[in-house]
mmCIF file of C-alpha atoms in Angstrom:
data_model
loop_
_atom_site.group_PDB
_atom_site.id
_atom_site.type_symbol
_atom_site.label_atom_id
_atom_site.label_comp_id
_atom_site.label_asym_id
_atom_site.label_seq_id
_atom_site.Cartn_x
_atom_site.Cartn_y
_atom_site.Cartn_z
ATOM 1 C CA MET A 49 0.108 19.461 -7.344
ATOM 2 C CA ASP A 50 -3.507 19.405 -5.906
ATOM 3 C CA PHE A 51 -4.321 18.303 -2.502
ATOM 4 C CA ASP A 52 -7.755 17.370 -1.425
ATOM 5 C CA PRO A 53 -8.117 15.839 2.199
ATOM 6 C CA THR A 54 -11.342 14.111 1.264
ATOM 7 C CA GLN A 55 -11.981 10.624 0.857
ATOM 8 C CA PRO A 56 -10.428 10.049 -2.954
ATOM 9 C CA SER A 57 -13.194 8.559 -4.862
ATOM 10 C CA PRO A 58 -12.773 6.104 -7.970
ATOM 11 C CA GLU A 59 -13.752 9.187 -10.072
ATOM 12 C CA HIS A 60 -10.545 11.008 -9.009
ATOM 13 C CA PHE A 61 -8.295 8.055 -9.431
ATOM 14 C CA LEU A 62 -9.776 7.708 -13.202
ATOM 15 C CA ASP A 63 -9.116 11.502 -13.917
ATOM 16 C CA LEU A 64 -5.336 10.501 -13.017
ATOM 17 C CA ILE A 65 -5.395 7.655 -15.309
ATOM 18 C CA ARG A 66 -6.755 9.678 -18.394
ATOM 19 C CA GLN A 67 -4.148 12.250 -17.991
ATOM 20 C CA GLN A 68 -1.243 10.615 -19.471
ATOM 21 C CA GLN A 69 0.324 7.363 -20.626
ATOM 22 C CA ARG A 70 2.650 6.677 -17.659
ATOM 23 C CA GLY A 71 0.890 4.397 -15.427
ATOM 24 C CA ARG A 72 -0.483 6.038 -12.127
ATOM 25 C CA LEU A 73 0.309 4.771 -8.381
ATOM 26 C CA LYS A 74 -1.808 4.936 -5.623
ATOM 27 C CA ILE A 75 -0.787 3.820 -2.406
ATOM 28 C CA TYR A 76 -2.895 2.904 1.011
ATOM 29 C CA LEU A 77 -0.526 3.845 3.619
ATOM 30 C CA GLY A 78 -0.763 2.655 7.327
ATOM 31 C CA PHE A 79 1.315 2.715 10.457
ATOM 32 C CA ALA A 80 0.984 -1.045 11.306
ATOM 33 C CA ALA A 81 -0.443 -4.240 9.961
ATOM 34 C CA GLY A 82 -4.171 -4.711 10.769
ATOM 35 C CA VAL A 83 -5.340 -0.967 10.294
ATOM 36 C CA GLY A 84 -7.395 -1.825 6.984
ATOM 37 C CA LYS A 85 -5.162 -0.978 4.156
ATOM 38 C CA THR A 86 -5.574 -4.213 1.966
ATOM 39 C CA TYR A 87 -9.291 -4.081 2.828
ATOM 40 C CA GLU A 88 -9.645 -0.453 1.801
ATOM 41 C CA MET A 89 -7.683 -1.408 -1.436
ATOM 42 C CA LEU A 90 -9.972 -4.362 -2.167
ATOM 43 C CA GLN A 91 -13.047 -2.157 -1.794
ATOM 44 C CA GLU A 92 -11.823 0.409 -4.241
ATOM 45 C CA ALA A 93 -11.377 -2.125 -6.849
ATOM 46 C CA HIS A 94 -14.942 -3.417 -6.579
ATOM 47 C CA ARG A 95 -16.086 0.142 -6.833
ATOM 48 C CA LEU A 96 -13.949 0.617 -9.862
ATOM 49 C CA ARG A 97 -15.176 -2.551 -11.360
ATOM 50 C CA ARG A 98 -18.744 -1.272 -10.916
ATOM 51 C CA GLN A 99 -17.797 1.644 -13.100
ATOM 52 C CA ASN A 100 -16.757 -0.891 -15.796
ATOM 53 C CA VAL A 101 -13.081 -0.389 -15.291
ATOM 54 C CA ASP A 102 -10.560 -3.117 -16.081
ATOM 55 C CA VAL A 103 -9.332 -4.047 -12.684
ATOM 56 C CA VAL A 104 -7.191 -7.292 -11.672
ATOM 57 C CA ILE A 105 -5.675 -8.660 -8.674
ATOM 58 C CA GLY A 106 -1.812 -8.948 -9.272
ATOM 59 C CA PHE A 107 -1.334 -10.027 -5.493
ATOM 60 C CA VAL A 108 -3.210 -9.615 -2.456
ATOM 61 C CA GLU A 109 -2.168 -10.978 0.808
ATOM 62 C CA THR A 110 -5.373 -11.690 2.955
ATOM 63 C CA HIS A 111 -3.068 -13.121 5.866
ATOM 64 C CA GLY A 112 -6.018 -15.225 6.922
ATOM 65 C CA ARG A 113 -8.469 -12.487 7.530
ATOM 66 C CA ALA A 114 -11.946 -13.592 6.455
ATOM 67 C CA GLU A 115 -13.417 -10.303 5.974
ATOM 68 C CA THR A 116 -10.502 -9.430 3.609
ATOM 69 C CA ALA A 117 -10.561 -12.792 1.538
ATOM 70 C CA ALA A 118 -14.291 -12.246 1.226
ATOM 71 C CA LEU A 119 -13.388 -9.181 -0.827
ATOM 72 C CA VAL A 120 -11.403 -11.021 -3.419
ATOM 73 C CA GLU A 121 -14.271 -12.767 -4.593
ATOM 74 C CA GLY A 122 -15.645 -11.179 -7.800
ATOM 75 C CA LEU A 123 -12.636 -9.868 -8.842
ATOM 76 C CA GLU A 124 -10.277 -11.190 -11.464
ATOM 77 C CA GLN A 125 -6.825 -12.559 -10.387
ATOM 78 C CA VAL A 126 -4.076 -12.872 -12.641
ATOM 79 C CA PRO A 127 -2.502 -16.385 -11.804
ATOM 80 C CA LYS A 128 0.650 -16.116 -9.538
ATOM 81 C CA ARG A 129 3.928 -17.261 -10.778
ATOM 82 C CA ARG A 130 5.097 -20.473 -8.791
ATOM 83 C CA ILE A 131 8.863 -20.660 -7.796
ATOM 84 C CA GLU A 132 10.482 -23.484 -6.604
ATOM 85 C CA TYR A 133 13.114 -22.541 -3.830
ATOM 86 C CA ARG A 134 15.100 -25.056 -1.810
ATOM 87 C CA GLY A 135 12.297 -27.751 -2.034
ATOM 88 C CA VAL A 136 9.617 -25.140 -1.285
ATOM 89 C CA THR A 137 7.152 -23.722 -3.744
ATOM 90 C CA LEU A 138 6.855 -19.784 -3.438
ATOM 91 C CA GLU A 139 4.031 -17.857 -5.337
ATOM 92 C CA GLU A 140 4.892 -14.375 -6.426
ATOM 93 C CA MET A 141 3.102 -11.796 -8.794
ATOM 94 C CA ASP A 142 3.577 -12.443 -12.304
ATOM 95 C CA VAL A 143 4.680 -9.510 -14.111
ATOM 96 C CA ASP A 144 4.809 -11.033 -17.491
ATOM 97 C CA ALA A 145 1.375 -12.222 -17.143
ATOM 98 C CA ILE A 146 -0.019 -8.841 -16.232
ATOM 99 C CA LEU A 147 2.140 -6.995 -19.026
ATOM 100 C CA ALA A 148 0.456 -9.669 -21.400
ATOM 101 C CA ARG A 149 -3.033 -9.114 -19.625
ATOM 102 C CA ARG A 150 -2.551 -5.408 -19.815
ATOM 103 C CA PRO A 151 -5.471 -4.369 -17.699
ATOM 104 C CA THR A 152 -6.283 -0.726 -16.800
ATOM 105 C CA VAL A 153 -5.602 -1.296 -12.919
ATOM 106 C CA VAL A 154 -3.837 -3.721 -11.105
ATOM 107 C CA LEU A 155 -3.729 -4.672 -7.291
ATOM 108 C CA ALA A 156 -0.243 -5.259 -5.958
ATOM 109 C CA ASP A 157 -0.500 -5.499 -2.302
ATOM 110 C CA GLU A 158 2.433 -5.053 0.076
ATOM 111 C CA LEU A 159 4.874 -2.582 -1.993
ATOM 112 C CA ALA A 160 8.006 -3.554 0.184
ATOM 113 C CA HIS A 161 7.710 -7.154 -0.147
ATOM 114 C CA THR A 162 10.929 -9.246 -1.206
ATOM 115 C CA ASN A 163 10.369 -11.383 -4.149
ATOM 116 C CA ALA A 164 11.587 -15.121 -3.818
ATOM 117 C CA PRO A 165 15.031 -15.961 -5.817
ATOM 118 C CA GLY A 166 14.540 -16.201 -9.378
ATOM 119 C CA SER A 167 12.054 -13.506 -9.979
ATOM 120 C CA ARG A 168 12.343 -10.710 -12.367
ATOM 121 C CA TYR A 169 13.325 -8.177 -9.726
ATOM 122 C CA GLY A 170 14.141 -8.232 -5.956
ATOM 123 C CA LYS A 171 11.341 -6.236 -4.621
ATOM 124 C CA ARG A 172 7.832 -5.753 -5.327
ATOM 125 C CA PHE A 173 7.765 -2.013 -5.998
ATOM 126 C CA GLN A 174 10.435 -2.885 -8.805
ATOM 127 C CA ASP A 175 7.809 -4.772 -10.407
ATOM 128 C CA VAL A 176 5.562 -2.118 -9.770
ATOM 129 C CA GLU A 177 7.718 0.402 -11.611
ATOM 130 C CA GLU A 178 7.977 -1.928 -14.662
ATOM 131 C CA LEU A 179 3.991 -2.094 -14.825
ATOM 132 C CA MET A 180 3.793 1.763 -14.687
ATOM 133 C CA ARG A 181 6.253 2.000 -17.297
ATOM 134 C CA ALA A 182 4.090 0.182 -19.519
ATOM 135 C CA GLY A 183 1.188 2.225 -18.672
ATOM 136 C CA ILE A 184 -0.745 0.129 -16.184
ATOM 137 C CA ASN A 185 -1.928 1.891 -13.344
ATOM 138 C CA VAL A 186 -1.205 0.127 -9.772
ATOM 139 C CA ILE A 187 -3.014 0.463 -6.613
ATOM 140 C CA SER A 188 -0.520 -0.759 -3.729
ATOM 141 C CA THR A 189 -0.230 -1.058 0.229
ATOM 142 C CA LEU A 190 2.710 0.009 2.448
ATOM 143 C CA ASN A 191 3.147 0.374 6.086
ATOM 144 C CA ILE A 192 5.322 3.431 7.242
ATOM 145 C CA GLN A 193 8.016 1.532 8.957
ATOM 146 C CA HIS A 194 9.165 -0.022 5.625
ATOM 147 C CA LEU A 195 10.280 3.585 4.429
ATOM 148 C CA GLU A 196 13.993 3.707 4.194
ATOM 149 C CA SER A 197 14.608 7.051 5.542
ATOM 150 C CA LEU A 198 12.683 6.139 8.904
ATOM 151 C CA TYR A 199 14.699 2.935 9.523
ATOM 152 C CA ASP A 200 17.034 4.179 12.168
ATOM 153 C CA LEU A 201 14.028 6.121 13.813
ATOM 154 C CA VAL A 202 11.917 2.927 13.941
ATOM 155 C CA GLU A 203 14.312 0.877 15.301
ATOM 156 C CA LYS A 204 14.785 3.560 17.995
ATOM 157 C CA ALA A 205 11.051 3.859 18.962
ATOM 158 C CA THR A 206 10.280 -0.017 18.647
ATOM 159 C CA GLY A 207 13.570 -2.151 19.012
ATOM 160 C CA VAL A 208 12.836 -3.661 15.749
ATOM 161 C CA LYS A 209 15.313 -3.844 12.677
ATOM 162 C CA VAL A 210 12.948 -3.783 9.700
ATOM 163 C CA LYS A 211 14.434 -5.759 6.938
ATOM 164 C CA GLU A 212 12.063 -4.949 4.225
ATOM 165 C CA ARG A 213 12.580 -1.518 2.941
ATOM 166 C CA VAL A 214 11.488 0.944 0.172
ATOM 167 C CA PRO A 215 13.434 3.945 -0.787
ATOM 168 C CA ASP A 216 11.567 7.351 -0.218
ATOM 169 C CA TYR A 217 11.459 8.051 -4.002
ATOM 170 C CA VAL A 218 8.902 5.209 -4.572
ATOM 171 C CA LEU A 219 6.435 7.160 -2.210
ATOM 172 C CA GLY A 220 7.156 10.350 -4.009
ATOM 173 C CA LEU A 221 6.024 8.231 -7.334
ATOM 174 C CA ALA A 222 2.584 8.014 -5.900
ATOM 175 C CA ASP A 223 -0.030 10.107 -7.384
ATOM 176 C CA GLN A 224 -2.679 9.271 -4.839
ATOM 177 C CA ILE A 225 -1.929 8.607 -1.153
ATOM 178 C CA VAL A 226 -4.594 7.573 1.269
ATOM 179 C CA ASN A 227 -3.504 7.264 5.119
ATOM 180 C CA VAL A 228 -5.559 4.570 6.506
ATOM 181 C CA ASP A 229 -5.580 5.485 10.303
ATOM 182 C CA LEU A 230 -6.885 4.519 13.727
ATOM 183 C CA SER A 231 -5.980 4.887 17.315
ATOM 184 C CA ALA A 232 -3.444 2.717 18.697
ATOM 185 C CA GLU A 233 -6.093 1.512 21.237
ATOM 186 C CA ASP A 234 -8.730 0.440 18.424
ATOM 187 C CA LEU A 235 -5.879 -1.406 16.581
ATOM 188 C CA ARG A 236 -4.930 -3.285 19.806
ATOM 189 C CA GLU A 237 -8.495 -4.096 20.095
ATOM 190 C CA ARG A 238 -8.411 -5.510 16.465
ATOM 191 C CA LEU A 239 -5.706 -7.573 17.511
ATOM 192 C CA THR A 240 -7.017 -9.101 20.681
ATOM 193 C CA ALA A 241 -10.377 -9.731 18.937
ATOM 194 C CA GLY A 242 -8.281 -11.936 16.491
ATOM 195 C CA LYS A 243 -8.698 -9.863 13.430
ATOM 196 C CA VAL A 244 -5.265 -8.926 12.652
ATOM 197 C CA TYR A 245 -2.912 -12.311 13.808
ATOM 198 C CA PRO A 246 -3.802 -16.033 14.373
ATOM 199 C CA LYS A 247 -4.846 -16.608 18.384
ATOM 200 C CA GLU A 248 -1.313 -18.074 19.000
ATOM 201 C CA ARG A 249 0.411 -14.806 17.867
ATOM 202 C CA ILE A 250 -1.808 -12.426 19.858
ATOM 203 C CA HIS A 251 -0.341 -12.408 22.902
ATOM 204 C CA GLN A 252 3.284 -12.021 21.748
ATOM 205 C CA ALA A 253 2.327 -9.226 19.343
ATOM 206 C CA LEU A 254 0.568 -7.296 22.163
ATOM 207 C CA ASP A 255 3.609 -7.576 24.516
ATOM 208 C CA ASN A 256 6.108 -6.704 21.718
ATOM 209 C CA PHE A 257 5.485 -4.792 18.563
ATOM 210 C CA PHE A 258 2.002 -3.554 18.963
ATOM 211 C CA THR A 259 2.512 -1.818 22.410
ATOM 212 C CA PRO A 260 0.578 1.434 23.169
ATOM 213 C CA ALA A 261 4.022 3.258 22.820
ATOM 214 C CA ASN A 262 5.127 1.682 19.695
ATOM 215 C CA LEU A 263 2.050 2.098 17.832
ATOM 216 C CA THR A 264 1.639 5.694 18.842
ATOM 217 C CA ARG A 265 5.219 6.543 17.686
ATOM 218 C CA LEU A 266 4.293 4.648 14.335
ATOM 219 C CA ARG A 267 1.333 6.477 13.803
ATOM 220 C CA GLU A 268 2.852 9.947 14.517
ATOM 221 C CA LEU A 269 5.808 8.852 12.215
ATOM 222 C CA ALA A 270 3.015 7.951 9.525
ATOM 223 C CA LEU A 271 1.260 11.438 9.996
ATOM 224 C CA GLY A 272 4.411 13.460 10.023
ATOM 225 C CA GLU A 273 5.494 11.632 6.624
ATOM 226 C CA ILE A 274 2.221 12.780 5.094
ATOM 227 C CA ALA A 275 2.747 16.264 6.208
ATOM 228 C CA HIS A 276 6.017 16.558 4.793
ATOM 229 C CA LEU A 277 5.049 15.210 1.505
ATOM 230 C CA LEU A 278 2.227 17.432 1.325
ATOM 231 C CA ASP A 279 4.302 20.392 2.270
ATOM 232 C CA ARG A 280 6.996 19.242 -0.343
ATOM 233 C CA GLN A 281 4.272 18.834 -2.976
ATOM 234 C CA GLN A 282 2.819 22.325 -2.069
ATOM 235 C CA ARG A 283 6.252 24.070 -2.746
ATOM 236 C CA GLU A 284 6.627 22.251 -6.040
ATOM 237 C CA LYS A 285 3.240 23.598 -7.109
ATOM 238 C CA ASN A 286 3.992 27.196 -6.399
ATOM 239 C CA HIS A 287 6.986 27.109 -8.543
ATOM 240 C CA GLU A 288 5.066 25.231 -11.571
ATOM 241 C CA ASP A 289 4.436 27.547 -14.590
ATOM 242 C CA ARG A 290 1.831 25.535 -16.026
ATOM 243 C CA GLY A 291 -1.177 23.572 -14.810
ATOM 244 C CA VAL A 292 -1.673 21.019 -12.478
ATOM 245 C CA SER A 293 -0.145 17.430 -13.726
ATOM 246 C CA SER A 294 -1.185 15.265 -11.065
ATOM 247 C CA ARG A 295 -2.470 14.826 -7.419
ATOM 248 C CA VAL A 296 -1.965 13.421 -4.008
ATOM 249 C CA MET A 297 -5.180 12.661 -2.451
ATOM 250 C CA VAL A 298 -4.960 12.084 1.399
ATOM 251 C CA CYS A 299 -7.782 10.779 3.550
ATOM 252 C CA LEU A 300 -7.241 11.135 7.300
ATOM 253 C CA SER A 301 -9.576 9.144 9.433
ATOM 254 C CA SER A 302 -9.681 8.487 13.193
ATOM 255 C CA ARG A 303 -12.464 5.814 12.795
ATOM 256 C CA SER A 304 -12.082 2.067 13.176
ATOM 257 C CA PRO A 305 -11.836 0.534 9.692
ATOM 258 C CA ASN A 306 -12.275 -2.730 8.406
ATOM 259 C CA PRO A 307 -9.127 -5.324 8.686
ATOM 260 C CA ASP A 308 -5.967 -5.157 6.408
#
């Protein structure tokens, strides 16, 4: 597999799309909420759309962030599935509707999301796998603390038991991974400015999960996981007898990006 440390462009993803019938997967990976994963994913969707790629939104969670919500405008959205559960109406990504629509690329935010009871699958990553099996390409997002193998490390570092987790093999399915990165200080500034959570949640977040120590450790875990993945894939490449079949694209940046 080839690795390119530069910013992946829509053309790179299009090359992968054309290589084989199985749908391709691209993941925007971050170390915490607010680093800019969803924002970057939506920006890419607009770039693809300008190149006449049939891209739709399967599910995007804006978390009330105005800048992110603004990027939803102008993109086709597949209507969500409404599920009644204990007197509450929940909305989930409608896999059947996406399969019927058959876009070239679908955005499926929050890969670790747990679906409402009554959904086809229990987890969103399972929805994504079905879409890929049907030949639909998927762009998704994931925070490093949701990776199954890091559960104990994350709990030890932050004191938080992460309930929503993704098996490690799912990350290995990705043809492109973009590490959306910034410093712990920049993220805390974004949080303080109200660009991550509503005002009433800011103080608690700063004092608990979003402490400098926690964020620094999570950032180290994200960078370490990327390095491990690249090393493993490079070893696999060295043992391949034929040409390149896929790529992992990684963007490492210390700039302060736009919000999730």
